[in-house]
mmCIF file of C-alpha atoms in Angstrom:
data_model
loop_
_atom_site.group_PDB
_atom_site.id
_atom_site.type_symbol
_atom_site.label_atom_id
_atom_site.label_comp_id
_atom_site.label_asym_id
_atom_site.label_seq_id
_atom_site.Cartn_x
_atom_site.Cartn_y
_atom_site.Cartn_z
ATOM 1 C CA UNK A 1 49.198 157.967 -34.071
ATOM 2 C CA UNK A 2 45.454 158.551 -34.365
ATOM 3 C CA UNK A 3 43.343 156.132 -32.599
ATOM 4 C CA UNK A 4 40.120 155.982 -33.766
ATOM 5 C CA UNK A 5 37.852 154.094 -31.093
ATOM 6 C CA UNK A 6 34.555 153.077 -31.946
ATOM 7 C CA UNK A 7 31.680 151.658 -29.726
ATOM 8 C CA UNK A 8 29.342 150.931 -32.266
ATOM 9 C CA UNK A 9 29.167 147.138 -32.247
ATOM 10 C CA UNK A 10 28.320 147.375 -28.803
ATOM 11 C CA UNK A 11 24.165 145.718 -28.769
ATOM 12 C CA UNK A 12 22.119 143.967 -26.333
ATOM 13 C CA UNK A 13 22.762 140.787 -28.694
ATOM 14 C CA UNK A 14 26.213 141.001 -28.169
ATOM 15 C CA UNK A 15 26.082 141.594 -24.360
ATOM 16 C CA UNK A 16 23.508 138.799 -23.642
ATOM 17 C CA UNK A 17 25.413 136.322 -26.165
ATOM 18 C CA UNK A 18 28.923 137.220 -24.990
ATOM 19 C CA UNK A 19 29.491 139.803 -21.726
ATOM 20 C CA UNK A 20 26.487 137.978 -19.264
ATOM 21 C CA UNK A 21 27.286 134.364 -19.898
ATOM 22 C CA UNK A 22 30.975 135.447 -18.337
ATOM 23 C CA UNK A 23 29.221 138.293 -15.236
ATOM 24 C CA UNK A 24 27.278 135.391 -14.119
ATOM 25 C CA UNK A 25 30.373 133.091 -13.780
ATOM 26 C CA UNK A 26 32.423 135.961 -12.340
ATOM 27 C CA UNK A 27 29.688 136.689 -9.513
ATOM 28 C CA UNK A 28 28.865 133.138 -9.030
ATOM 29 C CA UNK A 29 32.834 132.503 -8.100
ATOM 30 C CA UNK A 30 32.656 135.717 -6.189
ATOM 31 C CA UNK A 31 29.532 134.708 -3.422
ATOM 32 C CA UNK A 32 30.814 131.023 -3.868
ATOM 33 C CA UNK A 33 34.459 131.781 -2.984
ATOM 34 C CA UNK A 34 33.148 134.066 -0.241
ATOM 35 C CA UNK A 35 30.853 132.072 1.347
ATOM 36 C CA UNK A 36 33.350 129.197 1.593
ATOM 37 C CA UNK A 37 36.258 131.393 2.472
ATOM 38 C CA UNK A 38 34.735 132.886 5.218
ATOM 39 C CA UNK A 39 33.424 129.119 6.529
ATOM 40 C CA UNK A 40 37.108 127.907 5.806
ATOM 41 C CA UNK A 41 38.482 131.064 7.169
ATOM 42 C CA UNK A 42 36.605 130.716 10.033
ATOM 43 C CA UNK A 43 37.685 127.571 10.917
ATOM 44 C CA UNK A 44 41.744 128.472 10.743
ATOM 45 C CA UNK A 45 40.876 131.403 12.551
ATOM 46 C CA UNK A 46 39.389 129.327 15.336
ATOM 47 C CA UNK A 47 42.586 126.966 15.208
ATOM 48 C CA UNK A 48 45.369 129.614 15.804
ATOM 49 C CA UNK A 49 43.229 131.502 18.752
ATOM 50 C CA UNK A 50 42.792 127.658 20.320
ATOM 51 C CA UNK A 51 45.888 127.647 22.107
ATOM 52 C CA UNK A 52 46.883 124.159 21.078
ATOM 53 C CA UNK A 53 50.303 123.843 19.419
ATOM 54 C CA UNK A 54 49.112 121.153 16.790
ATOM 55 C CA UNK A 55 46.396 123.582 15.466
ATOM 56 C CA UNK A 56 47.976 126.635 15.612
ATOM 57 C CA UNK A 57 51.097 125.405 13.630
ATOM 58 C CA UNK A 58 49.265 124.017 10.590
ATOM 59 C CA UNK A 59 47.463 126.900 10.578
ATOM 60 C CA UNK A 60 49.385 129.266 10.728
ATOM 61 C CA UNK A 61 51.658 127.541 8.433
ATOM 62 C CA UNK A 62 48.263 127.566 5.730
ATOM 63 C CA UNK A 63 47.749 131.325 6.403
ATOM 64 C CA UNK A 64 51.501 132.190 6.017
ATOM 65 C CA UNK A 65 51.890 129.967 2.775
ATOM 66 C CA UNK A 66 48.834 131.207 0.804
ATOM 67 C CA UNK A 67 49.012 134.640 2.000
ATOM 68 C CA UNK A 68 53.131 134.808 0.226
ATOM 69 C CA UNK A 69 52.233 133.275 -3.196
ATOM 70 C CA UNK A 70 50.050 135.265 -6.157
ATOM 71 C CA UNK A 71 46.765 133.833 -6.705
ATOM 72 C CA UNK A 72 47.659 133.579 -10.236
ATOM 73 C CA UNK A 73 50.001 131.211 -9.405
ATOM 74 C CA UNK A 74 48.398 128.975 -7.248
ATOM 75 C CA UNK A 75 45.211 128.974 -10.258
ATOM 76 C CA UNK A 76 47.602 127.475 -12.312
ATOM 77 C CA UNK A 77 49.415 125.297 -10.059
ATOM 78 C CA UNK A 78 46.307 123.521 -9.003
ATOM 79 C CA UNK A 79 45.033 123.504 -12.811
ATOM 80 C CA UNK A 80 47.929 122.382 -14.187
ATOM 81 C CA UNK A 81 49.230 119.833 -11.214
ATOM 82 C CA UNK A 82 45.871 118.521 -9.738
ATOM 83 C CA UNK A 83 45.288 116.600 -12.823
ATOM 84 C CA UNK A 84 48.405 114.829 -13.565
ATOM 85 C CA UNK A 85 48.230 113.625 -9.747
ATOM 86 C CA UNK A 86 44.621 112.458 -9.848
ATOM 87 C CA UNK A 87 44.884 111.262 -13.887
ATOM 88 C CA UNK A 88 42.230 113.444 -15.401
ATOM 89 C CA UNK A 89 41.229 116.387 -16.028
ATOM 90 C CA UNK A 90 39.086 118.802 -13.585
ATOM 91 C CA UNK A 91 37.761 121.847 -15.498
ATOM 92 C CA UNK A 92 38.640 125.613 -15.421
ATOM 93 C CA UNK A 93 35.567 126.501 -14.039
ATOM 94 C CA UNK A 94 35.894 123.546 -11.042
ATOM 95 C CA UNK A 95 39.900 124.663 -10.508
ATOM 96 C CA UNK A 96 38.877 128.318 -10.374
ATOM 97 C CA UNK A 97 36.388 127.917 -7.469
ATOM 98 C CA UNK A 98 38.373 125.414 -5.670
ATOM 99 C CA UNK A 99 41.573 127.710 -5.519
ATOM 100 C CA UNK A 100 39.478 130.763 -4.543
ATOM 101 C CA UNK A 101 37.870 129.089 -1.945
ATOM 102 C CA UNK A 102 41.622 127.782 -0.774
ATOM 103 C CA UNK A 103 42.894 130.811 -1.200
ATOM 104 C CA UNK A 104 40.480 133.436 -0.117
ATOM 105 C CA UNK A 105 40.127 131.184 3.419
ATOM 106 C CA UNK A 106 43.495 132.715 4.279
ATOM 107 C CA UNK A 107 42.888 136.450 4.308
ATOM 108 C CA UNK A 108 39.387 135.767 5.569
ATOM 109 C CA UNK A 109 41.330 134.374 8.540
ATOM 110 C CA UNK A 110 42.744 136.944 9.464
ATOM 111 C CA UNK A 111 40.138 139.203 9.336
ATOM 112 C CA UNK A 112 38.183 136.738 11.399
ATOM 113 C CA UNK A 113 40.775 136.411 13.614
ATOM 114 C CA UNK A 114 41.117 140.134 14.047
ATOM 115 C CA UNK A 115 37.214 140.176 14.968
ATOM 116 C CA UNK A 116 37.162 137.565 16.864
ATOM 117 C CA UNK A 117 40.406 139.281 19.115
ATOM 118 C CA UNK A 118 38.498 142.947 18.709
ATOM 119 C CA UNK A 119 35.539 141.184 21.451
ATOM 120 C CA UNK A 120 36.359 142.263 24.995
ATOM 121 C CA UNK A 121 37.254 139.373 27.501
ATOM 122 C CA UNK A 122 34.363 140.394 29.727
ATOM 123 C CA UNK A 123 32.158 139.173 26.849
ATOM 124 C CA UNK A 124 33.850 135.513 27.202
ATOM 125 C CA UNK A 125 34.023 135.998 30.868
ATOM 126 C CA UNK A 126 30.079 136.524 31.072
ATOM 127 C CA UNK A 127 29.467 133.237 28.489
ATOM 128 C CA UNK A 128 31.560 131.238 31.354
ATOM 129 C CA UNK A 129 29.652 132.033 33.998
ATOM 130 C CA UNK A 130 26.558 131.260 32.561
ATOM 131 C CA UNK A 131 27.735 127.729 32.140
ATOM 132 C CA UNK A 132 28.128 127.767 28.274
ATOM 133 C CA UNK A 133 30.957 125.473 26.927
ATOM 134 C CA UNK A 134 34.262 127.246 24.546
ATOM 135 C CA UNK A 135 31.980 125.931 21.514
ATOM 136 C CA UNK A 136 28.697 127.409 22.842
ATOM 137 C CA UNK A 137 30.570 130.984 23.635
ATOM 138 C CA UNK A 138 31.888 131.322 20.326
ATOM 139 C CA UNK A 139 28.834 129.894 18.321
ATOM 140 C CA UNK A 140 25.868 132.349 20.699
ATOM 141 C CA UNK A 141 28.398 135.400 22.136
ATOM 142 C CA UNK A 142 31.539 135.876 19.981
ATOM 143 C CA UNK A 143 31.259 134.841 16.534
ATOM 144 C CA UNK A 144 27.935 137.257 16.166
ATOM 145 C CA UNK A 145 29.540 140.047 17.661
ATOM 146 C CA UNK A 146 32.888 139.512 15.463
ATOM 147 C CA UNK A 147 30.758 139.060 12.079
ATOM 148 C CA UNK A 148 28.828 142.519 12.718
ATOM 149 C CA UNK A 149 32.202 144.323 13.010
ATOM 150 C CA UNK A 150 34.092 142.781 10.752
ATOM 151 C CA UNK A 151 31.395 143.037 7.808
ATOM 152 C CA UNK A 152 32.447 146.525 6.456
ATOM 153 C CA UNK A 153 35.980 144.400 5.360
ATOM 154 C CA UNK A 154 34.824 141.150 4.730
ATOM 155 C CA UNK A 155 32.779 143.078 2.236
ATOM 156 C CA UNK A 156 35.778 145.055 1.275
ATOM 157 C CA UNK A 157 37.771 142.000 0.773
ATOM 158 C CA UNK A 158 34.613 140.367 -1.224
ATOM 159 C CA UNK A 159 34.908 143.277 -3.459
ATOM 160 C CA UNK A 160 38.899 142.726 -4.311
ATOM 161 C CA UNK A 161 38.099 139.140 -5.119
ATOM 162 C CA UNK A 162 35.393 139.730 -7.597
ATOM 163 C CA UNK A 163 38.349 142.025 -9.104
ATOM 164 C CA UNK A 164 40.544 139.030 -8.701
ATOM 165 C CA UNK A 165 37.672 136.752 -10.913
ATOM 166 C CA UNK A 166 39.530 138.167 -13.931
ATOM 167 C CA UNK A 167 42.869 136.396 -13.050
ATOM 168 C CA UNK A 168 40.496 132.661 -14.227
ATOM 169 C CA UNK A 169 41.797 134.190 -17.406
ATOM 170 C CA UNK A 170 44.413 132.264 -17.362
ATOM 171 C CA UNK A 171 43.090 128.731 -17.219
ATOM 172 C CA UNK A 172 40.490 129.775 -20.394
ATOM 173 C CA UNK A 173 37.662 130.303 -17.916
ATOM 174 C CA UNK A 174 34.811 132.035 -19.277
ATOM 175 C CA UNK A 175 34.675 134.968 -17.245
ATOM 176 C CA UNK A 176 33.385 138.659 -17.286
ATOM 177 C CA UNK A 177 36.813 139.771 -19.230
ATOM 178 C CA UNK A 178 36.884 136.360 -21.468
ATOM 179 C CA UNK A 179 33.276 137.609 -22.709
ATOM 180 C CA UNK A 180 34.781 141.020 -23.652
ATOM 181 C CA UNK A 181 37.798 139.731 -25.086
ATOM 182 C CA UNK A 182 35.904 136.937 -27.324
ATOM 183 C CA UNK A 183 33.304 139.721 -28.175
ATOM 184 C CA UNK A 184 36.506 141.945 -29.296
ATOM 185 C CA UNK A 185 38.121 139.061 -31.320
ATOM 186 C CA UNK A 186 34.842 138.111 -32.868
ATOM 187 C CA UNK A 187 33.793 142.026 -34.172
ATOM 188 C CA UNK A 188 37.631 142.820 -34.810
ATOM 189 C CA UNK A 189 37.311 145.664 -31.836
ATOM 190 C CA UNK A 190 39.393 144.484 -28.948
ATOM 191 C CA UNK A 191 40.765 147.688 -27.776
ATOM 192 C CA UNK A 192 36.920 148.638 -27.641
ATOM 193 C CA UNK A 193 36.186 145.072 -25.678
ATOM 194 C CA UNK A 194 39.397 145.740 -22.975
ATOM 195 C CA UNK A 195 38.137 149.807 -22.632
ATOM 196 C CA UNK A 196 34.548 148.517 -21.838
ATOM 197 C CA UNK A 197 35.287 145.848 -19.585
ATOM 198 C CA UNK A 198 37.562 148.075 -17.851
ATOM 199 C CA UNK A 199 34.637 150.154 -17.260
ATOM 200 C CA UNK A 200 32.123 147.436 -16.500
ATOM 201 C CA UNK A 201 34.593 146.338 -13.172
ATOM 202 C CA UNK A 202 34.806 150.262 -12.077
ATOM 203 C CA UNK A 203 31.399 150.795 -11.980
ATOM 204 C CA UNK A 204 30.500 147.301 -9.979
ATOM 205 C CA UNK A 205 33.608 148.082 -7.844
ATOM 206 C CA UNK A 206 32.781 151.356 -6.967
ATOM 207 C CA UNK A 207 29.031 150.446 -6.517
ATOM 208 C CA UNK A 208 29.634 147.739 -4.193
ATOM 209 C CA UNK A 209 32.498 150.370 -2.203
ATOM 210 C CA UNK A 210 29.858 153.237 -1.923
ATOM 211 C CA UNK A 211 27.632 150.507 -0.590
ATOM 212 C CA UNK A 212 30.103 149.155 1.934
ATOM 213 C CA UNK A 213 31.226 152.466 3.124
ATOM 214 C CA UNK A 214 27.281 153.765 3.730
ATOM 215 C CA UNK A 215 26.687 150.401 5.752
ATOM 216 C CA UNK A 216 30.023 150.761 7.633
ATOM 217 C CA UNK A 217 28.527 154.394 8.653
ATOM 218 C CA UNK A 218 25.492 152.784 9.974
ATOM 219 C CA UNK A 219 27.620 150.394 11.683
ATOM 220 C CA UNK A 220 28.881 153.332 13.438
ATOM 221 C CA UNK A 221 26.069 154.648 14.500
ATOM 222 C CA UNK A 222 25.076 151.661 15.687
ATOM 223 C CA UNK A 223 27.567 151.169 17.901
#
């Protein structure tokens, strides 16, 4: 079989009509989905290290759920189901940051949780005895302290979810890989389109984990 590739097509027209309109998306849902993982996260985190029975259950219960079902599957769930509860439609792009946010909450969690548990108990004993309440120990003394060791895998985990972006796909999102694969159909190239958009996510991916491994060394040192 002889494959003859060819690259050729491949302009600055094309990228900025096709490939940029779909990285933009793809990083916006990345910092979005991060940013309101990690606040979501936080928050079920928070409820199964409280001690109370009627937090810790639906939590954990949350965690648990989304942590045992593909993401794919719970894109298209909420795309497909959402609207035929609330009678109209929502949007890829709206369903696709909505179920990442959902989603990403529950491995955030547990990396929160794992900070927050990595903090000696002298650090909680010293915020007692200076008076401070549970909410003012964990907002001044533990939650900083957790955040600065946990950020080498947060950022590791922000780095699989951008990867995960291309899974929108599905729903007819205009992502990073939609903008090669419409770029493909459109020049008659998509072998080309898949090849260079599989080597558009290495080099961001490895980027962004050369990155996160020098700042986890100065972590280190830090410490």
């Amino acid at each position: 079989m002889n494959l003859a590739l060819d690259f050729s097509f491949y302009n600055w027209d094309l990228i900025s009509n096709f490939v940029l309109k779909g990285l933009y998306f793809s990083v916006m849902l990345t910092v979005v989905a991060t940013i309101g993982g990690i606040l979501f996260g936080t928050v079920l985190a928070l409820m199964r290290l409280s001690g109370k029975k009627w937090l810790v259950v639906p939590a954990t219960i949350y965690v648990n759920g989304m942590r045992s079902i593909p993401l794919v599957m719970v894109i298209l769930w909420f795309f497909l189901l959402v609207p035929a509860i609330i009678g109209r439609p929502i949007g890829a792009e709206v369903s696709a940051v909505v179920t990442f946010i959902a989603f990403e909450a529950a491995y955030f969690s547990e990396i929160m949780r794992a900070g927050i548990q990595s903090i000696s108990r002298g650090q909680v004993f010293a915020g007692q005895a200076l008076g401070m309440t549970y909410g003012q120990n964990m907002k001044l003394v533990i939650l900083p302290q957790a955040f600065r060791n946990m950020l080498p895998v947060l950022l590791t985990q922000t780095i699989i979810l951008f990867q995960d972006t291309s899974l929108v796909y599905a729903i007819g999102a205009y992502d990073m890989l939609k903008g090669f694969e419409v770029a493909g159909k459109n020049f008659g190239r998509p072998i080309e389109a898949y090849l260079a958009a599989a080597v558009l996510y290495f080099i961001i991916c490895y980027a962004l984990s050369w990155t996160v491994k020098r700042l986890h060394q100065k972590i280190a040192i830090i410490r």
